Short mmCIF file of C-alpha atoms in Angstrom, two decimals:
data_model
loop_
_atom_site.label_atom_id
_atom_site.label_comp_id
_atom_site.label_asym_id
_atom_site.label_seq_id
_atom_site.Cartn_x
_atom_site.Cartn_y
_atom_site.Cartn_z
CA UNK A 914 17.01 -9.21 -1.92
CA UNK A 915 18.76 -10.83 1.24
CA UNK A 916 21.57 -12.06 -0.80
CA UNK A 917 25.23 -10.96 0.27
CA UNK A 918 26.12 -10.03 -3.07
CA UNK A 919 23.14 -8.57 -4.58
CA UNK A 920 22.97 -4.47 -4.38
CA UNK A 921 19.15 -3.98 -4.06
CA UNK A 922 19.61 -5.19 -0.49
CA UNK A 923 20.71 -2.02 0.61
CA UNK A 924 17.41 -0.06 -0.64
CA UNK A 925 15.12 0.98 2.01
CA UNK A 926 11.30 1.75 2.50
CA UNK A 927 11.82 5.33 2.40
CA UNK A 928 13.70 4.83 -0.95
CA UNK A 929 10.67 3.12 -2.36
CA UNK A 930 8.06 6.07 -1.05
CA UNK A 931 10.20 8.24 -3.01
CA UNK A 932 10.41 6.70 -5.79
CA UNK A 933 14.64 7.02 -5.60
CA UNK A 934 15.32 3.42 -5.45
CA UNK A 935 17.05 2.91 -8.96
CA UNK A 936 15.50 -0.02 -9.96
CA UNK A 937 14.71 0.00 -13.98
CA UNK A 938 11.04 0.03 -14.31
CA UNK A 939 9.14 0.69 -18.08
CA UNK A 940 6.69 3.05 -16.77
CA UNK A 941 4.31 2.57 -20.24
CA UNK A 942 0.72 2.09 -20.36
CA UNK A 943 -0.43 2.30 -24.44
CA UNK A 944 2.15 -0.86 -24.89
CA UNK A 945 3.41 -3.57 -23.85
CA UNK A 946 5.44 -2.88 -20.89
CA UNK A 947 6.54 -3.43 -17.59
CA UNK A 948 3.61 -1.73 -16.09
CA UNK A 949 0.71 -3.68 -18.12
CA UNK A 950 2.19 -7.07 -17.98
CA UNK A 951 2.50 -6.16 -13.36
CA UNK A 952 -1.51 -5.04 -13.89
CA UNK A 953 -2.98 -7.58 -16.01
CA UNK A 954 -0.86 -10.85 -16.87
CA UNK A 955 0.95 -11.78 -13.51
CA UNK A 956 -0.10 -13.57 -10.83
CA UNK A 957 1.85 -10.95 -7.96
CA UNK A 958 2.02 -7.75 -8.84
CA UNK A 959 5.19 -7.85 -6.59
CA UNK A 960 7.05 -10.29 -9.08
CA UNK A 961 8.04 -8.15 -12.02
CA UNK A 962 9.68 -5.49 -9.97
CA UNK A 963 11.14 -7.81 -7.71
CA UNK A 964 13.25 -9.36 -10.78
CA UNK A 965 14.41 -5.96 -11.77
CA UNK A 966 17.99 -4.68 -11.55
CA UNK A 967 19.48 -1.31 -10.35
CA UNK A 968 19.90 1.30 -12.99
CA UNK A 969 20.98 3.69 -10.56
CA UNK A 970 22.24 3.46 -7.17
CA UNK A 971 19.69 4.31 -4.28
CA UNK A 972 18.94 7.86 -3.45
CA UNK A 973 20.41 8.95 -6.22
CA UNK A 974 18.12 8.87 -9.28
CA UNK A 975 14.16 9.95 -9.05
CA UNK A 976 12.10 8.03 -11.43
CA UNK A 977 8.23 7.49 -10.90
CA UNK A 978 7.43 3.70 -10.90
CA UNK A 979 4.25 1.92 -10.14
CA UNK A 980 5.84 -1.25 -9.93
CA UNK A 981 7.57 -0.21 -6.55
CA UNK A 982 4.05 1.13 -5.08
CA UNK A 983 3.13 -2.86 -5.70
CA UNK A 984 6.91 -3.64 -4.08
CA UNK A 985 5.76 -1.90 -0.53
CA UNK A 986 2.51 -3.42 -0.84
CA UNK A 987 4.03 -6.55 -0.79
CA UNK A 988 6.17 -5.82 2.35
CA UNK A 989 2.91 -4.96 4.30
CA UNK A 990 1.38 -7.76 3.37
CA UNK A 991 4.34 -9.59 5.05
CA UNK A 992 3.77 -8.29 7.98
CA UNK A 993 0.33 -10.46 8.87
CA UNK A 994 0.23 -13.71 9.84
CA UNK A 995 -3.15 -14.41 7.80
CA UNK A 996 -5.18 -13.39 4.63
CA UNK A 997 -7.95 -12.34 6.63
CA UNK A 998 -6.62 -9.85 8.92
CA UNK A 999 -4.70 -8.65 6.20
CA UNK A 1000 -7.59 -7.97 3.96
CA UNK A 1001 -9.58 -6.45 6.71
CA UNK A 1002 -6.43 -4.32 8.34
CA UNK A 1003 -7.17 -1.28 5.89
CA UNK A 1004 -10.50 -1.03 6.60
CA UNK A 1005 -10.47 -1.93 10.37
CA UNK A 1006 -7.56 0.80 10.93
CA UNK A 1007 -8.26 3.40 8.50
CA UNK A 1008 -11.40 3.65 6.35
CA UNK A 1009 -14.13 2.75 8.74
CA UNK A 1010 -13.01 4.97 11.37
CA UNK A 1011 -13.25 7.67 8.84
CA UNK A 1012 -16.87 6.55 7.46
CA UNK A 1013 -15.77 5.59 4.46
CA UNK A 1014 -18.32 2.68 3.47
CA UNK A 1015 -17.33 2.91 -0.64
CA UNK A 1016 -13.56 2.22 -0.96
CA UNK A 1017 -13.03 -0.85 -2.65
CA UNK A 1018 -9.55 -2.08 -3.42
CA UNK A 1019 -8.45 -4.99 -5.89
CA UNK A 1020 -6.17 -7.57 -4.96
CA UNK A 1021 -4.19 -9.43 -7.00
CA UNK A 1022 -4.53 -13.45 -8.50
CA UNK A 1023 -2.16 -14.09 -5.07
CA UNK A 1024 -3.91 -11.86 -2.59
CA UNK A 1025 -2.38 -8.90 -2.57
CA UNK A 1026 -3.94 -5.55 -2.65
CA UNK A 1027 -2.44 -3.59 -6.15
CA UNK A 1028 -0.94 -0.53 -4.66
CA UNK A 1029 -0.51 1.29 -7.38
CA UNK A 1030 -4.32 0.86 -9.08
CA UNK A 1031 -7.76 -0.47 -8.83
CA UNK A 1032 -8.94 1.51 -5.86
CA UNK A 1033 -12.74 2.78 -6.01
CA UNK A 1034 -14.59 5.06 -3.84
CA UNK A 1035 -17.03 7.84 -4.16
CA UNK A 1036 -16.09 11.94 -4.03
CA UNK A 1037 -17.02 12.42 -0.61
CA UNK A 1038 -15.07 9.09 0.54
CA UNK A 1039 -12.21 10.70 -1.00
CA UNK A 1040 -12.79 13.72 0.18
CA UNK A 1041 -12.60 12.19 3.48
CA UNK A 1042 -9.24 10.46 3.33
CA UNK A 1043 -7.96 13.94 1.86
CA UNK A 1044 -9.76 15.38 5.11
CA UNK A 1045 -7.16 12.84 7.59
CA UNK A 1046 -4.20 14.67 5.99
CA UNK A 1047 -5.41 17.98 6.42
CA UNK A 1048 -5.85 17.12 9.89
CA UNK A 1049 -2.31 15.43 10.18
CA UNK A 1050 -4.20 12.36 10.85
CA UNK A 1051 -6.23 13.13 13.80
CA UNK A 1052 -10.32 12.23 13.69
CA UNK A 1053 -13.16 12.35 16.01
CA UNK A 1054 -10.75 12.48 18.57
CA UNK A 1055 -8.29 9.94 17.15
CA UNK A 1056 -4.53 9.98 16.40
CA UNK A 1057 -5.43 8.00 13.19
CA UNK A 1058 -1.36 7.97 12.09
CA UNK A 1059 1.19 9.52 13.65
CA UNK A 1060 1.06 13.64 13.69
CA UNK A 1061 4.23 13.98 11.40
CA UNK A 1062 2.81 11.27 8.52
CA UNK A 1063 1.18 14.04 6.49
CA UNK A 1064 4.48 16.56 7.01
CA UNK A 1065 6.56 13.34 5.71
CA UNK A 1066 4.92 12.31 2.80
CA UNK A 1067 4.30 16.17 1.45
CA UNK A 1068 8.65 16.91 1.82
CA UNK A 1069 9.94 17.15 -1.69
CA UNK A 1070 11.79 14.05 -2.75
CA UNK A 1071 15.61 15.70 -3.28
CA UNK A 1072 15.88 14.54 -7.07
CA UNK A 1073 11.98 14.66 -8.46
CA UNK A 1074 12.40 17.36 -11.01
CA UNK A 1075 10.64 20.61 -10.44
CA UNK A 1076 9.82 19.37 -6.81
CA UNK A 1077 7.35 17.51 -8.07
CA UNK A 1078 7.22 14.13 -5.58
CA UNK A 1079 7.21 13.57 -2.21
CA UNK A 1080 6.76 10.06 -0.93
CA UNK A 1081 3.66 8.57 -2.58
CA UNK A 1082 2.10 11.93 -3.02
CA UNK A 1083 2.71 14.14 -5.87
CA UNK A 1084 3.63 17.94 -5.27
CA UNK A 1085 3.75 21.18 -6.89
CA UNK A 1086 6.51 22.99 -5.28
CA UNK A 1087 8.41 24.32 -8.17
CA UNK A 1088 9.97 27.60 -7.70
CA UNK A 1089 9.68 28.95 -11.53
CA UNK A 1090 6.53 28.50 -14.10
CA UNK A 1091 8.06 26.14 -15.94
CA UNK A 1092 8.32 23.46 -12.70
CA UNK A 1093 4.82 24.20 -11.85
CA UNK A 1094 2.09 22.03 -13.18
CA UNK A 1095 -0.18 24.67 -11.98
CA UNK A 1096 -0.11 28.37 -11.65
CA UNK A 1097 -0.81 30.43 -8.52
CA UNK A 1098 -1.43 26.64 -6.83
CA UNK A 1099 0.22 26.88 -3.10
CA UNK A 1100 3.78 25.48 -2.67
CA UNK A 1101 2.83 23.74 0.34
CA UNK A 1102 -0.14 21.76 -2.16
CA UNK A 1103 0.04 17.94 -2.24
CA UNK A 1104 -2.07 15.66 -4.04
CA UNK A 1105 -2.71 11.71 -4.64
CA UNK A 1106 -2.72 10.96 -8.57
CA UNK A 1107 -5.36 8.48 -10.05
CA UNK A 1108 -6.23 6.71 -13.89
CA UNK A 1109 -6.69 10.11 -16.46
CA UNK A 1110 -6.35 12.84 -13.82
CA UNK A 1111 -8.35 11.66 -11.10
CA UNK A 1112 -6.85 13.96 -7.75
CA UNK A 1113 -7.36 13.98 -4.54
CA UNK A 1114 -5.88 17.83 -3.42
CA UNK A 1115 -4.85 18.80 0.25
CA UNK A 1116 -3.75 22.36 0.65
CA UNK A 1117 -2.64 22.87 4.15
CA UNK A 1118 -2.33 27.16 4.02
CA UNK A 1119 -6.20 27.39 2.04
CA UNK A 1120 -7.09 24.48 5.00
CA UNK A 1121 -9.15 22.78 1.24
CA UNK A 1122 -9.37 19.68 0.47
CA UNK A 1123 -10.11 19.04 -3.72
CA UNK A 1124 -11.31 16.06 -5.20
CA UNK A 1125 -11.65 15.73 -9.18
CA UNK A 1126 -13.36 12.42 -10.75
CA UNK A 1127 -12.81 11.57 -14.05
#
């Protein structure tokens, strides 16, 4: 959105991790929708986003959307000069260095990994990516991603409800019962959300890693 006159310009990445960039988004999955026609009739998952106008203005509205997880993939992919080292980058940089020998991630008709679904792995390879967090990145003596990744991603978003969000992660840092998903579950708990409740837990102060297939 380069053009002078066109508002999205002025979102940013961080924005997009947090879900606060105000672009509409129909976040609907037994329908027709926004979401289903990204996943499963376009040819870049990018596309439909991309097309969508401001509802709100930036940073000022939270409102979960996997079409902008497919946005920021799109922007990394930008950032390669071929397909090849693109499609190899995640697993070159993060997953073999961890062990992980069962993630496999779908790309889209244009070549594009889906950010936002279509990522398969076993328990313990989970568990394992869970395990980098914990460890604020660091492995086999390895800064995998820099120290203060984990402490970013796991800050409540300002305006997710409950303190539910942080950027790409989902929280549970309500301060009453009703803004908790789950009682007696640490503040400081953050968690990556798959398909029908499939989690991936860290939980820094119990130093525990969860994982829950589904």
């Amino acid at each position: 959105w380069m053009s002078p006159n066109d508002p999205r310009k002025e979102i940013t990445l961080d924005q997009m991790l947090r879900m606060s960039s105000g672009l509409e988004f129909e976040e609907e999955y037994l329908l027709v929708s926004d979401a289903t026609k990204m996943l499963f009739s376009s040819f870049s998952v990018a596309d439909i986003p991309k097309g969508k106008s401001l509802m709100h203005q930036p940073d000022m509205h939270w409102s979960y959307s996997s079409g902008t997880s497919n946005l920021v993939s799109q922007l990394v992919r930008n950032k390669f000069k071929d397909q090849n080292t693109y499609w190899n980058y995640p697993y070159d940089s993060l997953f073999n260095p961890l062990g992980i020998t069962s993630m496999t991630m779908e790309p889209d008709p244009s070549g594009t990994f889906i950010g936002s679904s279509f990522a398969y792995a076993t328990a313990r390879d989970w568990s394992k990516l869970g395990l980098l967090y914990l460890r604020n990145g660091y492995w086999n003596g390895k800064q995998i991603f820099p120290e203060d990744w984990a402490e970013y991603v796991s800050t409540p978003t300002k305006d997710a409800i409950g303190g539910q969000y942080g950027a790409h992660f989902w929280m549970d840092a309500g301060d009453s019962k009703q803004a908790k998903m789950w009682e007696g579950v640490p503040k400081d708990a953050y968690y990556m959300s798959g398909f029908e409740g499939q989690t991936v837990m860290v939980i820094p102060s119990k130093k525990l890693v969860i994982v829950r297939l589904s």
